[in-house]
Structure formats: C-alpha cells, structure tokens
Amino acid sequence: MPAQLSAVLERMGGTVKQFTLAQRTLAIIGVAVVVLGAVALGAWMTKPTLSPLFTSLSATDASAVVDELSAAGVSYELADGGSTVMVPADQLYSMRLKLAAAGLPANADGGGYSLLDDMGMTASEFQQEVTYQRALEGELSKTISALAGVEAATVKLAIPEESVFVSQTADPTASVFVRTKTGTSLGAEQVQAIVHLVSAGIEGMKPADVAVVDSSGAVLSTVGAESGVGMSGQQTAEYESRVQVAVQALLDRVVGVGKSAVTLTAELDYDQTERVSEQFSATPDVPPLVSATTKEEYTGRGNSGTATGVLGPDNIAVPSGDDDSGAYSSTTENLNNAVNKVTEQTVTAPGSVKRQSLAVAVDATAAAKIDMAELTAMVSAAAGIDTERGDTVAVQRMAFDTSTAEAAQAALSAADEQAAKAATASLVRQLAIGGVVLMVVLALAIAAARRSRRNRRESLDIGELPLLGGETLELEGGGPDSDAMALVAAPVVQDGSALRRAEISALADEQPAEVADLLRGWLSSSGSSSGGR
C-alpha cells in the first residue's frame, strides 16, 4: 500500500478513535443515510421508462399478452385495472411486432373492415351484406371507443333492404351502447358528437335516427328527437347564468359586493322556421324581352242591296260604319317586358329569446341613496330587457339577512386564528428542536476540542527534582502525572530556564483543576512513602 494512502488511513482511523459514542452514532447514521440515498438514486436512474404496449384490452387478451411477455423475459406493469400493459420503452416496438406475429391481441380490431378480408369468393349476397354491415358496426364502435371517457362502445345498425316493389323506403336507424370509464359521464356535447358521427357514417341516416344508451340504462338520445333538443336545457341555463353574472358584476360595483341578489328566468325558442319569399318589379327603362305584332287587313266588294249591320233596339239595324268597299284591318301587339325577380329564403336558427324575467333585490342600507328608477333602467339595459317582447323586470330595496354571513365570517376568523396558533406552536416546536440539536452539536464540538487539546499536550523534561526527604525523583515526559509533578517541583528547580517556567505556567493556567487534582494525588503518595521509611 502506498505510504500516502497508509498515512491518510491512519489519520482517519485516529480521528475516528477520538470520537465519543454520540459522535460515532451520528457518523454511522449519516453514512447509512448517504448510502441509502445513493442506492435509491441509482435504482431510480437505472429504472427503465415504461410505455403503454396496448390499452383497453379485454381480460382474455391481457392474460395472453402477459403470458407472452413472461415467456420472453420482458418486465411489464399493469395499469387501468389490468386493461393497459406497460413495457420498457426500448422494447416497445419489437414486442408489438412479436405479439402481432403471434396474433395478439385477438380482439384488438373488434371486427371492422378486416372482416371483409376473410370473405370467400363463394359467399352469397346475403353473407356479403351482413358482413359489410358488421364491418360498419365494428368501425363505428372503434371510433366511438376512442372518445375521451368512453371505455367501450357497441353499435347496432338497422338498414332496410332496397327493393323495387316499394315506393317509399324507411330510413336507416342505429342504436349505440356506451360504457364509460369509472367516475366519468358523457356530457350533452359528447352525446351529440356520437349521434352526428354515426349518422354521418351511414348513407341516408339522419341525426334523429340514432339512439344512445349508457351502461346504467339511461337514455342519452332517443330516435325521433331533433338534433340539439337534448341541449336546450343546457343552453337555457348557460344563457341565464351569463346574464346573471353580467348584472351581478354591475351591481357589485354600484352597491358593493354581497349587497345584491339577481335571478333571471329565460324562455328560449328552439323552433326552426324556414320562409321563402319572391318579389317582382318592372323595369321600364329596359326594352321588352319579346315583342310580337300581328296585323290583319281585309279588302272586299260591298253589297249595297243587302242590309248589313248590328241589330239595335227594336230590331232596327245599326250601320256598321264600314264603307261600301268592304275594307277591314286589325292590329295586335304582344310584348313580354323584363321583370326583376328576387327570391329570398330565410332560415331562423333555434335558440332565440322569447321572453325573460329579471328580479333584483338590493340591500336597503346600501341602496338608501340610489334612485331606484335609474337602477332599474341600468339593470334592464344590462340584461337586454325588451318590454315589447313581454319581458319583465323587478328591482326592490329590502333588508338583507346577514346572520349567516356573519356566522360564516366568524367561523372563518376562528379557523384562521386556530391555524395561526397551530403554525406558531409548530414554529416554536421546530425552533426548540433546532435549539436542542444546536446545543448538542456545540457540546460535542466543545468536547472534541478539549479532547484534541489534551491530546496535543506536550511532555516537558525538567530533569531531577529533589524530594522533601532528600531523595531524588526522576520525571519522564509522557503523561498528565509528569505534568503535575513538574508543576509541583517547579519552585525547587535550581537555575531552570525561563522557557520551562513559561510552559509550566501556561499548563497551570489552561488546566488548573486537573493540575490541582494531580498535585493532591502526588502529595498524598509522597507522604505515604515518607511515613513508610
């Protein structure tokens, strides 16, 4: 072993030997904590990153996948109640390929268009139609299962057969069964998304032809219901909440927070109407589109001997006005003038406000100096009140019951005070513990410093000292007894050097109690020796 390393080890061993029992215990605990932390850090750093191999697996597929992973010696973890299998990220794609080659998971496709791949050439028309319908159902089920909150979905289609013997074919319908994840539920928007997804995927299907049912048996959408009808209540509640928040924010600035209450009841029109109107107007400055003139002329020889004409009253002939030459002419003109035509088609979207009622209560104390007419006009404008439409608004000044608010405020103040006391007690406790620990550390440091000074004490060679009985006692350096004896013999040293006297004086100044104890012990031992002689 190199000399430097040996010296370092010896120095460390000497330092450890100088530790007290408490210091050694603390050192052992510190080393153990460091070792355990290093082991935990190493385990965390060397732990592989897991990625989902497959999700939403059935119990059968999950069992088969786990068996394959165990046979291959690949570590795995199960999540989501066993439906998700996690494997190390560096083995993710290789294991997917290996399991796909083994045909796992078997139910991953859930049907779909993969059913058409196994159809034989000898399949009948009925088999082809049924297989195609099953493929559509499987594809729709997989798509719906990918929605957030949906664990599994099943789609059943009722598609009528096409026939030339019927004049009117029924519309196709669909029923959707949805099983949601634990603790989640489908909102109105998600239900509408499922309805439109299914209806858009089937030719000739309308959103009103889709029924949605969840695993608890609740009907989320019925056949025959128009799109958006199920959301009417939610839209009305959102409108009422939006108007109430706007009016309440305005009143909080005028009368103060907590000094007013607002309630709005709205009735929305969800009827969809369509109107088509046509308007015609002439354009005199534009020449006619079609102009046709017919002129008829006749020239003949008159017959003067024959009385002709139109019979008048009393059967008297009225002259026709024609001359005797028998000439006749007639002109007819047919004009098709240009006419402007405007066709307007108006579709009124559902959701317009039919009627709403607003009620506002204001604290009498806060609104004592406020003009109620002006306040009513202000809240009416903020809420969009239209009296011609039948809207009503009522603003009243009344005394508010503040007992509940005061009790709640008192409870909050008591809770805050208790929390402050608990925080103060915890702080005092922590400071006390810190003070005790600091005192222990300081005591250990002082003890270690005193031990270190005692170990650094050097032995002094003061030669031979004559005893009281005339005998000579030779002192050798190397211990506390020799120091004390040297201190006692210091006054009888003949012609001692100033340096030795200074060292003895310094030793007596540093440790007077120990020197006194050793001096007493030496004197008692010297007295017993003299009495023996």
PDB file of C-alpha atoms in Angstrom, residues 169-401:
ATOM      1  CA  THR A 169     -88.122   3.122 -48.204  1.00  0.00           C
ATOM      2  CA  ALA A 170     -87.778   3.531 -44.456  1.00  0.00           C
ATOM      3  CA  ASP A 171     -84.846   5.466 -43.113  1.00  0.00           C
ATOM      4  CA  PRO A 172     -81.992   3.508 -41.526  1.00  0.00           C
ATOM      5  CA  THR A 173     -81.652   3.689 -37.737  1.00  0.00           C
ATOM      6  CA  ALA A 174     -78.861   2.963 -35.275  1.00  0.00           C
ATOM      7  CA  SER A 175     -78.556   2.187 -31.578  1.00  0.00           C
ATOM      8  CA  VAL A 176     -75.340   2.898 -29.657  1.00  0.00           C
ATOM      9  CA  PHE A 177     -74.427   1.353 -26.307  1.00  0.00           C
ATOM     10  CA  VAL A 178     -71.683   3.199 -24.427  1.00  0.00           C
ATOM     11  CA  ARG A 179     -69.805   2.088 -21.308  1.00  0.00           C
ATOM     12  CA  THR A 180     -67.971   4.978 -19.697  1.00  0.00           C
ATOM     13  CA  LYS A 181     -64.890   4.828 -17.515  1.00  0.00           C
ATOM     14  CA  THR A 182     -65.237   4.783 -13.753  1.00  0.00           C
ATOM     15  CA  GLY A 183     -66.048   8.198 -12.340  1.00  0.00           C
ATOM     16  CA  THR A 184     -66.818   9.819 -15.710  1.00  0.00           C
ATOM     17  CA  SER A 185     -70.050  10.649 -17.528  1.00  0.00           C
ATOM     18  CA  LEU A 186     -70.881  11.860 -21.004  1.00  0.00           C
ATOM     19  CA  GLY A 187     -72.000  15.429 -21.465  1.00  0.00           C
ATOM     20  CA  ALA A 188     -74.583  16.695 -23.919  1.00  0.00           C
ATOM     21  CA  GLU A 189     -71.909  17.779 -26.385  1.00  0.00           C
ATOM     22  CA  GLN A 190     -70.272  14.327 -26.368  1.00  0.00           C
ATOM     23  CA  VAL A 191     -73.654  12.650 -26.935  1.00  0.00           C
ATOM     24  CA  GLN A 192     -74.322  14.938 -29.879  1.00  0.00           C
ATOM     25  CA  ALA A 193     -70.867  14.117 -31.229  1.00  0.00           C
ATOM     26  CA  ILE A 194     -71.676  10.390 -31.114  1.00  0.00           C
ATOM     27  CA  VAL A 195     -75.053  10.966 -32.782  1.00  0.00           C
ATOM     28  CA  HIS A 196     -73.589  13.003 -35.640  1.00  0.00           C
ATOM     29  CA  LEU A 197     -70.657  10.614 -36.022  1.00  0.00           C
ATOM     30  CA  VAL A 198     -72.932   7.617 -36.527  1.00  0.00           C
ATOM     31  CA  SER A 199     -75.472   9.408 -38.725  1.00  0.00           C
ATOM     32  CA  ALA A 200     -72.781  10.827 -40.987  1.00  0.00           C
ATOM     33  CA  GLY A 201     -71.204   7.394 -41.443  1.00  0.00           C
ATOM     34  CA  ILE A 202     -74.355   5.719 -42.789  1.00  0.00           C
ATOM     35  CA  GLU A 203     -75.922   6.757 -46.063  1.00  0.00           C
ATOM     36  CA  GLY A 204     -79.412   8.194 -45.676  1.00  0.00           C
ATOM     37  CA  MET A 205     -79.340   8.294 -41.866  1.00  0.00           C
ATOM     38  CA  LYS A 206     -80.364  11.428 -40.011  1.00  0.00           C
ATOM     39  CA  PRO A 207     -79.225  12.505 -36.545  1.00  0.00           C
ATOM     40  CA  ALA A 208     -82.792  11.968 -35.337  1.00  0.00           C
ATOM     41  CA  ASP A 209     -82.465   8.253 -36.212  1.00  0.00           C
ATOM     42  CA  VAL A 210     -79.720   7.482 -33.657  1.00  0.00           C
ATOM     43  CA  ALA A 211     -80.390   6.315 -30.094  1.00  0.00           C
ATOM     44  CA  VAL A 212     -77.636   6.388 -27.434  1.00  0.00           C
ATOM     45  CA  VAL A 213     -77.829   4.430 -24.170  1.00  0.00           C
ATOM     46  CA  ASP A 214     -75.185   4.198 -21.443  1.00  0.00           C
ATOM     47  CA  SER A 215     -74.262   1.250 -19.223  1.00  0.00           C
ATOM     48  CA  SER A 216     -76.559   2.392 -16.407  1.00  0.00           C
ATOM     49  CA  GLY A 217     -79.592   2.211 -18.692  1.00  0.00           C
ATOM     50  CA  ALA A 218     -80.023   5.964 -19.055  1.00  0.00           C
ATOM     51  CA  VAL A 219     -81.285   7.121 -22.454  1.00  0.00           C
ATOM     52  CA  LEU A 220     -78.968   9.843 -23.693  1.00  0.00           C
ATOM     53  CA  SER A 221     -80.565  10.300 -27.118  1.00  0.00           C
ATOM     54  CA  THR A 222     -83.846   8.931 -28.494  1.00  0.00           C
ATOM     55  CA  VAL A 223     -84.916   8.133 -32.033  1.00  0.00           C
ATOM     56  CA  GLY A 224     -87.080  10.911 -33.442  1.00  0.00           C
ATOM     57  CA  ALA A 225     -85.588  13.689 -31.354  1.00  0.00           C
ATOM     58  CA  GLU A 226     -84.243  16.589 -33.351  1.00  0.00           C
ATOM     59  CA  SER A 227     -80.575  17.440 -33.144  1.00  0.00           C
ATOM     60  CA  GLY A 228     -79.843  19.802 -30.309  1.00  0.00           C
ATOM     61  CA  VAL A 229     -83.114  19.191 -28.440  1.00  0.00           C
ATOM     62  CA  GLY A 230     -81.269  17.437 -25.657  1.00  0.00           C
ATOM     63  CA  MET A 231     -79.073  20.503 -25.236  1.00  0.00           C
ATOM     64  CA  SER A 232     -81.929  23.004 -24.903  1.00  0.00           C
ATOM     65  CA  GLY A 233     -81.910  22.895 -21.114  1.00  0.00           C
ATOM     66  CA  GLN A 234     -78.147  23.335 -21.001  1.00  0.00           C
ATOM     67  CA  GLN A 235     -78.247  26.260 -23.426  1.00  0.00           C
ATOM     68  CA  THR A 236     -81.003  27.947 -21.426  1.00  0.00           C
ATOM     69  CA  ALA A 237     -79.053  27.503 -18.193  1.00  0.00           C
ATOM     70  CA  GLU A 238     -75.901  28.895 -19.806  1.00  0.00           C
ATOM     71  CA  TYR A 239     -77.790  31.938 -21.098  1.00  0.00           C
ATOM     72  CA  GLU A 240     -79.350  32.627 -17.695  1.00  0.00           C
ATOM     73  CA  SER A 241     -76.020  32.222 -15.935  1.00  0.00           C
ATOM     74  CA  ARG A 242     -74.251  34.554 -18.390  1.00  0.00           C
ATOM     75  CA  VAL A 243     -76.829  37.311 -17.958  1.00  0.00           C
ATOM     76  CA  GLN A 244     -76.902  36.917 -14.171  1.00  0.00           C
ATOM     77  CA  VAL A 245     -73.124  37.197 -13.949  1.00  0.00           C
ATOM     78  CA  ALA A 246     -73.140  40.361 -16.061  1.00  0.00           C
ATOM     79  CA  VAL A 247     -75.867  42.037 -13.994  1.00  0.00           C
ATOM     80  CA  GLN A 248     -74.310  40.909 -10.696  1.00  0.00           C
ATOM     81  CA  ALA A 249     -70.921  42.309 -11.684  1.00  0.00           C
ATOM     82  CA  LEU A 250     -72.564  45.658 -12.455  1.00  0.00           C
ATOM     83  CA  LEU A 251     -74.424  45.742  -9.126  1.00  0.00           C
ATOM     84  CA  ASP A 252     -71.283  44.820  -7.175  1.00  0.00           C
ATOM     85  CA  ARG A 253     -69.658  47.999  -8.476  1.00  0.00           C
ATOM     86  CA  VAL A 254     -72.699  50.133  -7.623  1.00  0.00           C
ATOM     87  CA  VAL A 255     -73.923  48.850  -4.228  1.00  0.00           C
ATOM     88  CA  GLY A 256     -70.970  46.703  -3.160  1.00  0.00           C
ATOM     89  CA  VAL A 257     -70.150  43.031  -3.035  1.00  0.00           C
ATOM     90  CA  GLY A 258     -72.762  40.914  -1.268  1.00  0.00           C
ATOM     91  CA  LYS A 259     -75.316  43.733  -1.217  1.00  0.00           C
ATOM     92  CA  SER A 260     -77.488  42.486  -4.081  1.00  0.00           C
ATOM     93  CA  ALA A 261     -79.047  39.311  -5.498  1.00  0.00           C
ATOM     94  CA  VAL A 262     -80.006  38.635  -9.136  1.00  0.00           C
ATOM     95  CA  THR A 263     -82.314  35.970 -10.573  1.00  0.00           C
ATOM     96  CA  LEU A 264     -83.158  35.558 -14.270  1.00  0.00           C
ATOM     97  CA  THR A 265     -85.692  33.228 -15.839  1.00  0.00           C
ATOM     98  CA  ALA A 266     -85.494  32.964 -19.617  1.00  0.00           C
ATOM     99  CA  GLU A 267     -87.613  31.177 -22.200  1.00  0.00           C
ATOM    100  CA  LEU A 268     -85.817  30.397 -25.442  1.00  0.00           C
ATOM    101  CA  ASP A 269     -87.402  29.464 -28.753  1.00  0.00           C
ATOM    102  CA  TYR A 270     -85.922  26.271 -30.203  1.00  0.00           C
ATOM    103  CA  ASP A 271     -88.308  26.044 -33.173  1.00  0.00           C
ATOM    104  CA  GLN A 272     -86.540  26.161 -36.522  1.00  0.00           C
ATOM    105  CA  THR A 273     -88.529  28.028 -39.182  1.00  0.00           C
ATOM    106  CA  GLU A 274     -87.907  28.481 -42.894  1.00  0.00           C
ATOM    107  CA  ARG A 275     -89.516  31.132 -45.102  1.00  0.00           C
ATOM    108  CA  VAL A 276     -89.265  31.648 -48.871  1.00  0.00           C
ATOM    109  CA  SER A 277     -90.436  34.955 -50.409  1.00  0.00           C
ATOM    110  CA  GLU A 278     -90.425  36.179 -54.034  1.00  0.00           C
ATOM    111  CA  GLN A 279     -90.659  39.811 -55.142  1.00  0.00           C
ATOM    112  CA  PHE A 280     -91.304  41.075 -58.698  1.00  0.00           C
ATOM    113  CA  SER A 281     -90.673  44.589 -60.008  1.00  0.00           C
ATOM    114  CA  ALA A 282     -90.935  46.063 -63.509  1.00  0.00           C
ATOM    115  CA  THR A 283     -88.017  47.721 -65.285  1.00  0.00           C
ATOM    116  CA  PRO A 284     -89.436  50.411 -67.589  1.00  0.00           C
ATOM    117  CA  ASP A 285     -86.097  51.526 -68.971  1.00  0.00           C
ATOM    118  CA  VAL A 286     -85.263  48.067 -70.266  1.00  0.00           C
ATOM    119  CA  PRO A 287     -86.642  47.107 -73.710  1.00  0.00           C
ATOM    120  CA  PRO A 288     -89.083  44.188 -73.797  1.00  0.00           C
ATOM    121  CA  LEU A 289     -87.665  40.721 -73.995  1.00  0.00           C
ATOM    122  CA  VAL A 290     -90.186  39.537 -76.626  1.00  0.00           C
ATOM    123  CA  SER A 291     -92.220  41.776 -78.975  1.00  0.00           C
ATOM    124  CA  ALA A 292     -94.784  40.321 -81.437  1.00  0.00           C
ATOM    125  CA  THR A 293     -97.140  42.401 -83.642  1.00  0.00           C
ATOM    126  CA  THR A 294     -99.939  40.828 -85.660  1.00  0.00           C
ATOM    127  CA  LYS A 295    -101.701  42.939 -88.292  1.00  0.00           C
ATOM    128  CA  GLU A 296    -104.770  41.731 -90.183  1.00  0.00           C
ATOM    129  CA  GLU A 297    -106.259  43.541 -93.259  1.00  0.00           C
ATOM    130  CA  TYR A 298    -109.217  42.621 -95.428  1.00  0.00           C
ATOM    131  CA  THR A 299    -110.461  44.318 -98.625  1.00  0.00           C
ATOM    132  CA  GLY A 300    -113.712  43.190-100.339  1.00  0.00           C
ATOM    133  CA  ARG A 301    -116.538  44.318-102.544  1.00  0.00           C
ATOM    134  CA  GLY A 302    -119.520  45.747-100.704  1.00  0.00           C
ATOM    135  CA  ASN A 303    -123.116  44.575-101.338  1.00  0.00           C
ATOM    136  CA  SER A 304    -125.383  47.602-101.284  1.00  0.00           C
ATOM    137  CA  GLY A 305    -128.511  45.570-101.839  1.00  0.00           C
ATOM    138  CA  THR A 306    -128.097  43.663 -98.675  1.00  0.00           C
ATOM    139  CA  ALA A 307    -128.695  45.366 -95.434  1.00  0.00           C
ATOM    140  CA  THR A 308    -125.949  44.525 -93.054  1.00  0.00           C
ATOM    141  CA  GLY A 309    -125.093  45.772 -89.642  1.00  0.00           C
ATOM    142  CA  VAL A 310    -125.742  45.182 -85.999  1.00  0.00           C
ATOM    143  CA  LEU A 311    -129.268  44.963 -84.739  1.00  0.00           C
ATOM    144  CA  GLY A 312    -130.098  47.656 -82.246  1.00  0.00           C
ATOM    145  CA  PRO A 313    -133.099  48.208 -80.061  1.00  0.00           C
ATOM    146  CA  ASP A 314    -136.397  47.123 -81.500  1.00  0.00           C
ATOM    147  CA  ASN A 315    -134.526  45.098 -84.109  1.00  0.00           C
ATOM    148  CA  ILE A 316    -133.518  48.189 -86.006  1.00  0.00           C
ATOM    149  CA  ALA A 317    -130.255  47.742 -87.941  1.00  0.00           C
ATOM    150  CA  VAL A 318    -127.427  49.950 -86.874  1.00  0.00           C
ATOM    151  CA  PRO A 319    -124.928  50.899 -89.550  1.00  0.00           C
ATOM    152  CA  SER A 320    -121.579  49.134 -89.140  1.00  0.00           C
ATOM    153  CA  GLY A 321    -119.569  52.105 -90.177  1.00  0.00           C
ATOM    154  CA  ASP A 322    -117.839  50.174 -92.923  1.00  0.00           C
ATOM    155  CA  ASP A 323    -117.741  51.774 -96.218  1.00  0.00           C
ATOM    156  CA  ASP A 324    -119.195  50.165 -99.217  1.00  0.00           C
ATOM    157  CA  SER A 325    -115.801  48.968-100.333  1.00  0.00           C
ATOM    158  CA  GLY A 326    -115.773  46.253 -97.592  1.00  0.00           C
ATOM    159  CA  ALA A 327    -112.169  47.066 -96.274  1.00  0.00           C
ATOM    160  CA  TYR A 328    -111.170  45.624 -92.823  1.00  0.00           C
ATOM    161  CA  SER A 329    -107.955  45.991 -90.759  1.00  0.00           C
ATOM    162  CA  SER A 330    -106.859  44.757 -87.245  1.00  0.00           C
ATOM    163  CA  THR A 331    -103.506  45.085 -85.431  1.00  0.00           C
ATOM    164  CA  THR A 332    -102.451  43.024 -82.345  1.00  0.00           C
ATOM    165  CA  GLU A 333     -99.184  43.583 -80.390  1.00  0.00           C
ATOM    166  CA  ASN A 334     -97.819  41.161 -77.770  1.00  0.00           C
ATOM    167  CA  LEU A 335     -94.993  42.396 -75.501  1.00  0.00           C
ATOM    168  CA  ASN A 336     -93.062  40.465 -72.792  1.00  0.00           C
ATOM    169  CA  ASN A 337     -91.401  43.094 -70.657  1.00  0.00           C
ATOM    170  CA  ALA A 338     -88.366  42.356 -68.443  1.00  0.00           C
ATOM    171  CA  VAL A 339     -89.333  41.851 -64.783  1.00  0.00           C
ATOM    172  CA  ASN A 340     -86.937  41.726 -61.828  1.00  0.00           C
ATOM    173  CA  LYS A 341     -87.440  38.688 -59.598  1.00  0.00           C
ATOM    174  CA  VAL A 342     -85.926  38.403 -56.069  1.00  0.00           C
ATOM    175  CA  THR A 343     -86.205  35.092 -54.217  1.00  0.00           C
ATOM    176  CA  GLU A 344     -85.326  35.214 -50.504  1.00  0.00           C
ATOM    177  CA  GLN A 345     -85.029  32.125 -48.312  1.00  0.00           C
ATOM    178  CA  THR A 346     -84.779  32.797 -44.569  1.00  0.00           C
ATOM    179  CA  VAL A 347     -83.996  30.067 -42.017  1.00  0.00           C
ATOM    180  CA  THR A 348     -84.408  31.072 -38.384  1.00  0.00           C
ATOM    181  CA  ALA A 349     -81.952  29.233 -36.170  1.00  0.00           C
ATOM    182  CA  PRO A 350     -83.292  27.894 -32.849  1.00  0.00           C
ATOM    183  CA  GLY A 351     -82.252  29.481 -29.590  1.00  0.00           C
ATOM    184  CA  SER A 352     -83.721  32.972 -29.815  1.00  0.00           C
ATOM    185  CA  VAL A 353     -85.118  34.593 -26.686  1.00  0.00           C
ATOM    186  CA  LYS A 354     -88.909  34.526 -26.484  1.00  0.00           C
ATOM    187  CA  ARG A 355     -89.322  36.026 -23.050  1.00  0.00           C
ATOM    188  CA  GLN A 356     -87.290  36.653 -19.913  1.00  0.00           C
ATOM    189  CA  SER A 357     -87.949  37.891 -16.390  1.00  0.00           C
ATOM    190  CA  LEU A 358     -85.361  39.601 -14.205  1.00  0.00           C
ATOM    191  CA  ALA A 359     -85.647  40.027 -10.423  1.00  0.00           C
ATOM    192  CA  VAL A 360     -83.129  42.103  -8.446  1.00  0.00           C
ATOM    193  CA  ALA A 361     -83.033  42.562  -4.689  1.00  0.00           C
ATOM    194  CA  VAL A 362     -80.817  45.327  -3.255  1.00  0.00           C
ATOM    195  CA  ASP A 363     -79.841  45.842   0.371  1.00  0.00           C
ATOM    196  CA  ALA A 364     -81.809  48.755   1.824  1.00  0.00           C
ATOM    197  CA  THR A 365     -78.828  50.131   3.704  1.00  0.00           C
ATOM    198  CA  ALA A 366     -76.500  50.067   0.697  1.00  0.00           C
ATOM    199  CA  ALA A 367     -79.120  51.454  -1.717  1.00  0.00           C
ATOM    200  CA  ALA A 368     -80.518  54.161   0.565  1.00  0.00           C
ATOM    201  CA  LYS A 369     -79.196  56.984  -1.609  1.00  0.00           C
ATOM    202  CA  ILE A 370     -79.696  55.314  -5.002  1.00  0.00           C
ATOM    203  CA  ASP A 371     -82.515  56.253  -7.366  1.00  0.00           C
ATOM    204  CA  MET A 372     -84.423  53.006  -7.983  1.00  0.00           C
ATOM    205  CA  ALA A 373     -85.713  54.200 -11.365  1.00  0.00           C
ATOM    206  CA  GLU A 374     -82.198  54.769 -12.620  1.00  0.00           C
ATOM    207  CA  LEU A 375     -81.071  51.426 -11.141  1.00  0.00           C
ATOM    208  CA  THR A 376     -83.977  49.652 -12.860  1.00  0.00           C
ATOM    209  CA  ALA A 377     -83.118  51.211 -16.209  1.00  0.00           C
ATOM    210  CA  MET A 378     -79.486  50.265 -15.767  1.00  0.00           C
ATOM    211  CA  VAL A 379     -80.106  46.572 -14.988  1.00  0.00           C
ATOM    212  CA  SER A 380     -82.723  46.399 -17.774  1.00  0.00           C
ATOM    213  CA  ALA A 381     -80.169  47.565 -20.303  1.00  0.00           C
ATOM    214  CA  ALA A 382     -77.540  45.192 -18.921  1.00  0.00           C
ATOM    215  CA  ALA A 383     -79.896  42.191 -19.159  1.00  0.00           C
ATOM    216  CA  GLY A 384     -81.353  43.119 -22.554  1.00  0.00           C
ATOM    217  CA  ILE A 385     -84.923  43.522 -21.334  1.00  0.00           C
ATOM    218  CA  ASP A 386     -87.429  44.190 -24.149  1.00  0.00           C
ATOM    219  CA  THR A 387     -90.872  45.206 -22.865  1.00  0.00           C
ATOM    220  CA  GLU A 388     -92.446  44.871 -26.312  1.00  0.00           C
ATOM    221  CA  ARG A 389     -91.411  41.220 -26.323  1.00  0.00           C
ATOM    222  CA  GLY A 390     -93.092  40.689 -22.971  1.00  0.00           C
ATOM    223  CA  ASP A 391     -90.025  40.858 -20.724  1.00  0.00           C
ATOM    224  CA  THR A 392     -90.464  41.942 -17.106  1.00  0.00           C
ATOM    225  CA  VAL A 393     -88.033  43.382 -14.588  1.00  0.00           C
ATOM    226  CA  ALA A 394     -88.452  43.961 -10.864  1.00  0.00           C
ATOM    227  CA  VAL A 395     -85.937  45.819  -8.677  1.00  0.00           C
ATOM    228  CA  GLN A 396     -86.750  46.054  -4.963  1.00  0.00           C
ATOM    229  CA  ARG A 397     -84.987  47.593  -1.994  1.00  0.00           C
ATOM    230  CA  MET A 398     -85.176  45.404   1.128  1.00  0.00           C
ATOM    231  CA  ALA A 399     -83.256  44.468   4.261  1.00  0.00           C
ATOM    232  CA  PHE A 400     -80.786  41.599   3.865  1.00  0.00           C
ATOM    233  CA  ASP A 401     -80.351  38.813   6.433  1.00  0.00           C
TER     234      ASP A 401
END
